Short mmCIF file of C-alpha atoms in Angstrom, two decimals:
data_model
loop_
_atom_site.label_atom_id
_atom_site.label_comp_id
_atom_site.label_asym_id
_atom_site.label_seq_id
_atom_site.Cartn_x
_atom_site.Cartn_y
_atom_site.Cartn_z
CA MET A 1 -27.30 29.81 -34.85
CA SER A 2 -24.07 28.06 -34.51
CA LEU A 3 -23.20 25.31 -37.07
CA ILE A 4 -20.88 23.45 -34.57
CA GLN A 5 -22.70 20.93 -32.69
CA PRO A 6 -21.51 19.74 -29.31
CA SER A 7 -19.73 16.47 -29.71
CA SER A 8 -21.38 13.44 -27.94
CA ARG A 9 -19.34 12.08 -25.02
CA SER A 10 -17.73 8.84 -25.41
CA LYS A 11 -18.72 5.79 -23.42
CA SER A 12 -15.34 5.81 -21.70
CA SER A 13 -15.73 9.41 -20.55
CA GLN A 14 -19.16 8.65 -19.28
CA LYS A 15 -17.73 5.56 -17.41
CA SER A 16 -14.98 7.82 -16.02
CA SER A 17 -17.40 10.38 -14.90
CA ALA A 18 -19.75 7.84 -13.21
CA ARG A 19 -16.65 6.13 -11.45
CA ARG A 20 -15.60 9.54 -10.23
CA THR A 21 -19.10 10.47 -8.94
CA GLU A 22 -19.12 7.11 -7.12
CA ASN A 23 -15.79 7.45 -5.68
CA ASN A 24 -16.69 11.06 -4.35
CA ARG A 25 -19.74 9.50 -2.60
CA ILE A 26 -18.02 6.42 -1.12
CA TYR A 27 -14.93 8.50 0.05
CA ALA A 28 -16.63 11.68 1.00
CA HIS A 29 -15.59 11.73 4.71
CA PRO A 30 -11.72 12.37 5.17
CA LEU A 31 -11.70 10.88 8.84
CA PRO A 32 -13.51 8.08 10.36
CA ILE A 33 -15.58 10.26 12.67
CA ILE A 34 -18.40 12.27 11.15
CA LEU A 35 -19.67 15.61 12.31
CA SER A 36 -23.30 16.35 11.50
CA GLU A 37 -25.71 19.15 12.21
CA PRO A 38 -28.44 18.43 14.78
CA SER A 39 -31.78 17.39 13.36
CA GLN A 40 -33.53 20.03 15.70
CA PRO A 41 -31.10 22.77 16.45
CA SER A 42 -31.53 24.62 19.63
CA PHE A 43 -32.06 28.36 20.04
CA LEU A 44 -28.26 28.84 20.77
CA CYS A 45 -27.50 26.89 17.52
CA LYS A 46 -29.72 29.29 15.43
CA VAL A 47 -28.16 32.27 17.02
CA LEU A 48 -24.70 30.89 16.30
CA ASN A 49 -25.82 30.21 12.59
CA PHE A 50 -27.23 33.55 12.29
CA PHE A 51 -23.64 35.19 12.95
CA GLY A 52 -22.05 32.54 10.57
CA ILE A 53 -20.53 30.24 13.34
CA SER A 54 -21.20 26.66 12.69
CA SER A 55 -22.61 24.58 15.51
CA VAL A 56 -22.10 20.90 15.30
CA SER A 57 -23.43 18.62 18.17
CA ASP A 58 -23.85 15.32 16.61
CA ILE A 59 -20.54 13.18 16.41
CA LEU A 60 -20.84 9.87 14.66
CA ASN A 61 -17.95 7.70 16.24
CA PRO A 62 -17.43 4.18 14.68
CA HIS A 63 -15.34 3.06 17.70
CA CYS A 64 -13.36 0.35 15.80
CA GLN A 65 -11.17 -2.28 17.49
CA GLY A 66 -7.83 -3.70 16.51
CA VAL A 67 -5.42 -6.26 17.91
CA LEU A 68 -1.73 -5.29 18.57
CA ASP A 69 0.58 -7.65 16.82
CA VAL A 70 4.33 -7.48 18.06
CA ALA A 71 5.87 -9.54 15.39
CA THR A 72 4.85 -7.11 12.48
CA ARG A 73 4.77 -4.03 14.52
CA SER A 74 1.20 -3.30 13.44
CA VAL A 75 -2.42 -3.29 14.60
CA TRP A 76 -4.81 -5.75 12.77
CA VAL A 77 -8.32 -4.89 12.42
CA LEU A 78 -10.14 -8.15 12.05
CA ASP A 79 -13.70 -6.84 11.69
CA ILE A 80 -14.62 -6.23 8.13
CA LYS A 81 -17.10 -3.46 8.91
CA ASP A 82 -14.42 -1.48 10.82
CA ALA A 83 -11.78 -2.23 8.15
CA VAL A 84 -14.11 -0.86 5.57
CA VAL A 85 -14.86 2.20 7.69
CA LEU A 86 -11.24 3.01 8.20
CA TRP A 87 -10.37 2.63 4.64
CA GLN A 88 -13.20 4.57 3.16
CA ARG A 89 -12.85 7.40 5.76
CA GLY A 90 -9.37 8.56 5.50
CA PHE A 91 -7.56 5.61 3.88
CA PHE A 92 -6.16 4.17 6.87
CA GLY A 93 -3.99 1.13 6.65
CA LYS A 94 -3.63 -1.61 4.02
CA GLY A 95 -5.02 -5.15 3.31
CA ASP A 96 -2.47 -7.76 4.30
CA LEU A 97 -3.04 -9.63 1.07
CA SER A 98 -3.51 -6.64 -1.15
CA ARG A 99 -1.40 -3.79 -2.40
CA SER A 100 -3.42 -1.11 -0.85
CA GLU A 101 -7.17 -1.28 -0.62
CA PRO A 102 -8.54 -4.59 1.02
CA SER A 103 -9.75 -6.26 -1.98
CA TRP A 104 -8.64 -9.88 -1.74
CA LEU A 105 -12.15 -11.23 -1.42
CA ALA A 106 -13.51 -9.27 -4.31
CA ARG A 107 -10.47 -10.37 -6.49
CA GLN A 108 -11.13 -14.08 -5.47
CA ILE A 109 -14.69 -13.83 -6.52
CA ASN A 110 -13.87 -12.37 -9.71
CA ALA A 111 -11.21 -14.77 -10.41
CA ARG A 112 -13.83 -17.63 -9.81
CA LYS A 113 -16.36 -16.10 -12.33
CA LEU A 114 -13.57 -15.64 -14.83
CA ALA A 115 -12.23 -19.21 -14.44
CA LYS A 116 -15.82 -20.48 -15.00
CA LYS A 117 -15.89 -18.59 -18.24
CA GLY A 118 -12.39 -19.91 -19.19
CA MET A 119 -10.84 -16.54 -18.82
CA MET A 120 -7.93 -15.17 -16.63
CA THR A 121 -7.59 -12.36 -14.26
CA SER A 122 -5.20 -9.57 -14.76
CA GLU A 123 -2.82 -10.93 -12.22
CA GLU A 124 -2.96 -14.27 -14.03
CA VAL A 125 -2.25 -12.71 -17.34
CA THR A 126 0.77 -10.78 -15.81
CA ALA A 127 2.15 -14.08 -14.42
CA LYS A 128 1.85 -15.77 -17.70
CA ARG A 129 3.47 -13.16 -19.59
CA ARG A 130 6.40 -13.21 -17.13
CA ALA A 131 6.62 -17.03 -17.43
CA GLU A 132 6.57 -16.79 -21.23
CA ARG A 133 9.39 -14.11 -21.10
CA LYS A 134 11.35 -16.19 -18.91
CA GLN A 135 10.95 -19.40 -21.03
CA PHE A 136 11.97 -17.34 -24.15
CA LYS A 137 15.26 -16.12 -22.41
CA LEU A 138 16.00 -19.79 -21.59
CA ASP A 139 15.09 -21.12 -25.08
CA ARG A 140 17.12 -18.32 -26.68
CA ALA A 141 20.14 -19.07 -24.36
CA LYS A 142 19.95 -22.72 -25.25
CA ALA A 143 19.80 -22.06 -28.93
CA MET A 144 22.68 -19.71 -28.57
CA ALA A 145 24.80 -22.33 -26.90
CA ALA A 146 23.91 -24.81 -29.39
CA ALA A 147 24.74 -22.60 -32.39
CA ALA A 148 28.02 -21.70 -30.78
CA ALA A 149 28.95 -25.37 -30.34
CA GLU A 150 27.89 -26.20 -33.87
CA ALA A 151 30.08 -23.32 -35.23
CA GLU A 152 33.08 -24.39 -33.15
CA THR A 153 32.77 -28.08 -34.61
CA ALA A 154 32.42 -26.72 -38.15
CA PHE A 155 35.49 -24.58 -37.66
CA GLN A 156 37.38 -27.38 -36.60
CA GLN A 157 36.34 -29.62 -39.53
CA GLY A 158 36.96 -26.60 -42.00
CA ARG A 159 33.28 -26.46 -42.87
CA ILE A 160 31.17 -23.15 -43.23
CA VAL A 161 27.73 -23.15 -41.60
CA SER A 162 25.33 -20.55 -40.76
CA THR A 163 24.79 -19.47 -37.14
CA ILE A 164 21.40 -17.82 -37.97
CA TYR A 165 19.53 -20.23 -40.22
CA ALA A 166 19.29 -23.96 -39.87
CA ALA A 167 19.35 -26.38 -42.84
CA ASP A 168 15.48 -26.31 -43.16
CA GLY A 169 15.48 -22.44 -43.26
CA THR A 170 14.34 -21.93 -39.79
CA ARG A 171 16.01 -19.58 -37.38
CA MET A 172 18.43 -21.34 -35.19
CA ILE A 173 18.30 -18.58 -32.41
CA PRO A 174 14.57 -17.48 -31.81
CA SER A 175 13.71 -13.88 -31.76
CA ALA A 176 10.84 -12.20 -29.88
CA ALA A 177 8.98 -11.62 -33.04
CA THR A 178 9.09 -15.29 -34.04
CA TRP A 179 9.19 -17.19 -30.93
CA LYS A 180 5.84 -18.64 -29.75
CA PRO A 181 5.12 -20.10 -26.56
CA LYS A 182 3.93 -23.77 -26.01
CA ASP A 183 0.12 -23.73 -25.43
CA ALA A 184 -0.62 -25.18 -22.04
CA THR A 185 -3.85 -27.20 -21.99
CA GLN A 186 -6.16 -27.31 -18.97
CA SER A 187 -6.57 -30.84 -17.77
CA ASP A 188 -9.82 -32.40 -16.71
CA GLU A 189 -8.72 -32.42 -13.02
CA ASP A 190 -8.02 -28.56 -13.06
CA LEU A 191 -11.55 -28.09 -14.51
CA SER A 192 -13.17 -30.29 -11.98
CA LYS A 193 -11.44 -28.42 -9.22
CA VAL A 194 -12.76 -25.18 -10.53
CA GLU A 195 -16.21 -26.54 -10.52
CA GLU A 196 -15.78 -28.00 -7.04
CA ASP A 197 -14.40 -24.61 -5.65
CA ASP A 198 -17.39 -22.75 -7.45
CA GLU A 199 -19.69 -24.67 -4.96
CA GLU A 200 -18.07 -23.67 -1.78
CA PRO A 201 -18.36 -20.01 -0.47
CA ILE A 202 -15.17 -18.06 -0.18
CA GLU A 203 -14.17 -17.14 3.38
CA ASN A 204 -12.51 -13.65 3.62
CA MET A 205 -8.93 -14.35 4.83
CA GLU A 206 -7.74 -10.69 4.79
CA HIS A 207 -7.65 -8.08 7.57
CA LEU A 208 -6.74 -4.34 7.64
CA GLN A 209 -3.18 -3.66 8.84
CA LEU A 210 -2.56 -0.34 10.62
CA THR A 211 0.94 0.81 11.21
CA LEU A 212 1.62 2.07 14.81
CA GLN A 213 1.57 5.61 13.68
CA GLU A 214 -1.77 5.24 12.15
CA ALA A 215 -3.22 3.34 15.14
CA PHE A 216 -1.96 5.87 17.72
CA PHE A 217 -3.25 8.70 15.66
CA LEU A 218 -6.83 7.21 15.47
CA LEU A 219 -6.55 6.28 19.34
CA TRP A 220 -5.05 9.53 20.71
CA ASN A 221 -6.52 12.29 18.31
CA LEU A 222 -9.99 10.92 17.27
CA ASP A 223 -10.67 8.40 19.91
CA CYS A 224 -12.31 6.11 17.26
CA LEU A 225 -10.08 3.04 17.88
CA SER A 226 -9.63 0.43 20.70
CA ILE A 227 -6.47 -1.75 20.68
CA LEU A 228 -6.73 -5.20 22.45
CA ASN A 229 -4.19 -7.08 24.05
CA PRO A 230 -3.28 -10.19 21.97
CA GLU A 231 -2.77 -12.36 24.87
CA ASP A 232 -6.01 -12.03 26.92
CA GLY A 233 -8.11 -9.78 24.70
CA ASP A 234 -8.37 -7.00 27.21
CA THR A 235 -8.62 -3.49 26.02
CA LEU A 236 -5.20 -1.50 26.59
CA THR A 237 -5.15 1.64 28.21
CA LEU A 238 -3.50 4.89 26.62
CA SER A 239 -0.43 4.55 28.95
CA GLN A 240 -0.19 0.91 28.08
CA ILE A 241 -0.29 1.59 24.40
CA TRP A 242 2.22 4.17 24.77
CA ASN A 243 4.68 2.05 26.52
CA ALA A 244 4.07 -1.02 24.20
CA PHE A 245 4.76 1.03 21.10
CA HIS A 246 7.94 2.32 22.52
CA ASN A 247 9.07 -1.26 23.72
CA ILE A 248 8.38 -2.85 20.38
CA TYR A 249 11.16 -0.93 18.67
CA ILE A 250 13.72 -1.74 21.45
CA PRO A 251 15.99 -4.49 20.34
CA SER A 252 15.18 -7.75 22.10
CA SER A 253 15.67 -11.51 21.58
CA THR A 254 11.98 -12.42 22.31
CA LEU A 255 8.92 -11.17 20.45
CA THR A 256 6.82 -10.60 23.69
CA LEU A 257 4.40 -7.76 24.57
CA SER A 258 5.81 -5.38 27.27
CA LEU A 259 3.35 -2.92 28.86
CA ASP A 260 5.99 -1.62 31.41
CA PRO A 261 7.57 1.69 30.96
CA PRO A 262 10.62 1.45 28.95
CA GLN A 263 13.91 1.57 30.94
CA HIS A 264 15.58 4.33 28.83
CA ARG A 265 13.15 6.83 27.31
CA ARG A 266 14.96 8.30 24.28
CA PHE A 267 13.69 10.91 21.83
CA ASP A 268 15.20 8.83 19.00
CA ASN A 269 12.79 6.07 19.40
CA PRO A 270 11.70 5.02 15.80
CA PHE A 271 8.05 5.20 16.83
CA LEU A 272 8.41 8.86 18.12
CA VAL A 273 10.46 9.82 15.09
CA ASN A 274 8.02 8.40 12.54
CA TYR A 275 4.96 9.57 14.44
CA VAL A 276 5.97 13.20 14.56
CA ILE A 277 6.08 13.21 10.86
CA TYR A 278 2.82 11.28 10.47
CA HIS A 279 0.84 13.55 12.77
CA HIS A 280 2.29 16.68 11.23
CA TYR A 281 1.20 15.98 7.70
CA ARG A 282 -2.07 14.22 8.77
CA SER A 283 -2.90 17.39 10.76
CA LEU A 284 -2.30 19.39 7.63
CA GLY A 285 -5.03 17.32 5.71
CA TRP A 286 -2.69 15.08 3.80
CA VAL A 287 -3.17 11.37 3.32
CA ILE A 288 0.21 10.00 4.25
CA LYS A 289 1.08 6.44 3.18
CA SER A 290 4.35 4.41 3.05
CA GLY A 291 6.82 5.36 0.26
CA ILE A 292 9.17 2.15 0.28
CA LYS A 293 8.04 1.36 -3.31
CA PHE A 294 9.74 4.70 -4.54
CA CYS A 295 12.76 4.39 -2.02
CA VAL A 296 11.28 7.14 0.24
CA ASP A 297 9.77 7.14 3.71
CA TYR A 298 6.39 8.47 3.00
CA LEU A 299 4.10 9.59 0.22
CA LEU A 300 1.65 12.44 0.44
CA TYR A 301 -1.78 12.24 -1.21
CA LYS A 302 -3.99 15.28 -1.45
CA ARG A 303 -7.30 13.18 -1.05
CA GLY A 304 -6.18 9.74 -1.27
CA PRO A 305 -4.75 6.91 -3.61
CA ILE A 306 -8.12 6.45 -5.14
CA PHE A 307 -8.50 9.77 -6.74
CA ALA A 308 -4.85 10.67 -7.82
CA HIS A 309 -1.10 9.71 -7.36
CA ALA A 310 0.91 11.00 -4.59
CA GLU A 311 2.20 14.50 -5.17
CA PHE A 312 5.03 14.57 -2.67
CA ALA A 313 7.75 12.04 -1.51
CA ILE A 314 9.43 12.46 2.05
CA VAL A 315 12.65 11.09 3.26
CA VAL A 316 13.00 11.43 7.01
CA CYS A 317 16.64 12.27 8.09
CA PRO A 318 17.09 12.50 11.83
CA VAL A 319 19.84 14.79 13.29
CA TYR A 320 21.69 14.48 16.49
CA GLU A 321 22.84 17.75 17.92
CA ASP A 322 24.94 15.92 20.35
CA PRO A 323 27.21 13.25 18.82
CA THR A 324 27.32 11.28 22.08
CA ASP A 325 23.50 10.79 21.91
CA GLN A 326 24.03 8.96 18.60
CA ASP A 327 27.13 6.88 19.94
CA GLY A 328 24.79 5.64 22.97
CA SER A 329 21.73 5.11 21.02
CA PRO A 330 20.35 1.43 20.83
CA PHE A 331 18.51 2.23 17.63
CA ASP A 332 19.98 2.25 14.18
CA LEU A 333 18.01 4.87 12.45
CA ALA A 334 18.13 5.37 8.68
CA ASN A 335 19.53 8.40 6.81
CA VAL A 336 21.40 9.56 10.11
CA SER A 337 24.87 9.80 8.51
CA PRO A 338 25.69 12.24 5.69
CA PHE A 339 24.12 10.99 2.47
CA SER A 340 26.16 10.40 -0.53
CA TRP A 341 25.46 12.15 -3.85
CA SER A 342 24.80 8.72 -5.72
CA TRP A 343 22.15 8.15 -2.96
CA LEU A 344 20.55 11.47 -3.61
CA SER A 345 20.75 11.09 -7.32
CA THR A 346 19.18 7.65 -7.13
CA ILE A 347 16.09 8.88 -5.19
CA ASN A 348 15.76 11.94 -7.17
CA ARG A 349 15.78 9.94 -10.47
CA VAL A 350 13.31 7.44 -9.19
CA ASN A 351 10.81 10.14 -7.99
CA SER A 352 11.26 12.36 -11.03
CA GLN A 353 10.33 9.38 -13.34
CA VAL A 354 6.89 8.91 -11.36
CA GLN A 355 6.31 12.67 -11.50
CA LYS A 356 6.57 13.24 -7.76
CA VAL A 357 7.95 16.31 -5.82
CA TRP A 358 10.69 15.02 -3.62
CA LEU A 359 11.12 16.89 -0.38
CA PRO A 360 14.96 16.56 0.31
CA PRO A 361 16.26 17.16 3.89
CA ALA A 362 17.04 20.78 4.81
#
């Protein structure tokens, strides 16, 4: 009999395991459409299953709707149910009032509960710390200027004064260890406002925002998204959407929706360039998101941002085989000219610090 008893799992590990199990249940489907086996398989299905061939006949398609927005070059999913489906099944889009997952309503409800208890949210704590750090720097700069002026006056008068400690023994220039912020007391008006807001229900002001590449992938490949015309609310056809997505990137003085075929069909249209990259990696099973935070074009997640950090960072570098195509192009694509070593070192350093494998241009 072993004398070593198995150690009991800590509460944090139990919570982590429960959270992981819950995430696996919520985000079990990698795409909005769900393929399920028939409840009553036919004789043909049984024969195919006998030979190890899977037969799937039931396809659950959510048929979501979105509205094209020309100004932001995106598609807005306004229905909360469609937004939840697209996010939980493939991590498509982002909340326009959130960093990633549409969580504005949940954060507002949590903030109201904490305000009622006299507590602050994590965002408010971060904002308070930043404000205190800014105030400390201002107080230190004022103290240093006052100490320098006092020393200059004492030098002219032939006196010797300390630039560190005042006459009463306190430090003239505050340090981070001794400086204390002024306590901000909450007024009665603020408390009454919190009580009044607590009685009114919070209206969800957030919508899911899809990039044009995400919207076209859902529309063309999965047929689970319908895009509406923002002017009359009619459903756009595939050819109209194709023309509109091309025309959005064509330089124009007005932000009007054009459904006509573009005058010049070019292979270097930014929509085509980015969609080729998005379609390629999405088809391989990667969850692809914007990488502007890390100075790259895209980030690749194995399952999604809920489960782990991105593993790869991608920089798109278009190449023109004929220089005349680049000279006559109306588009100003990024990373077309030969990159500098300082640019390469900057991106490599940023992504190595966040433990991402950067895929440099070939």
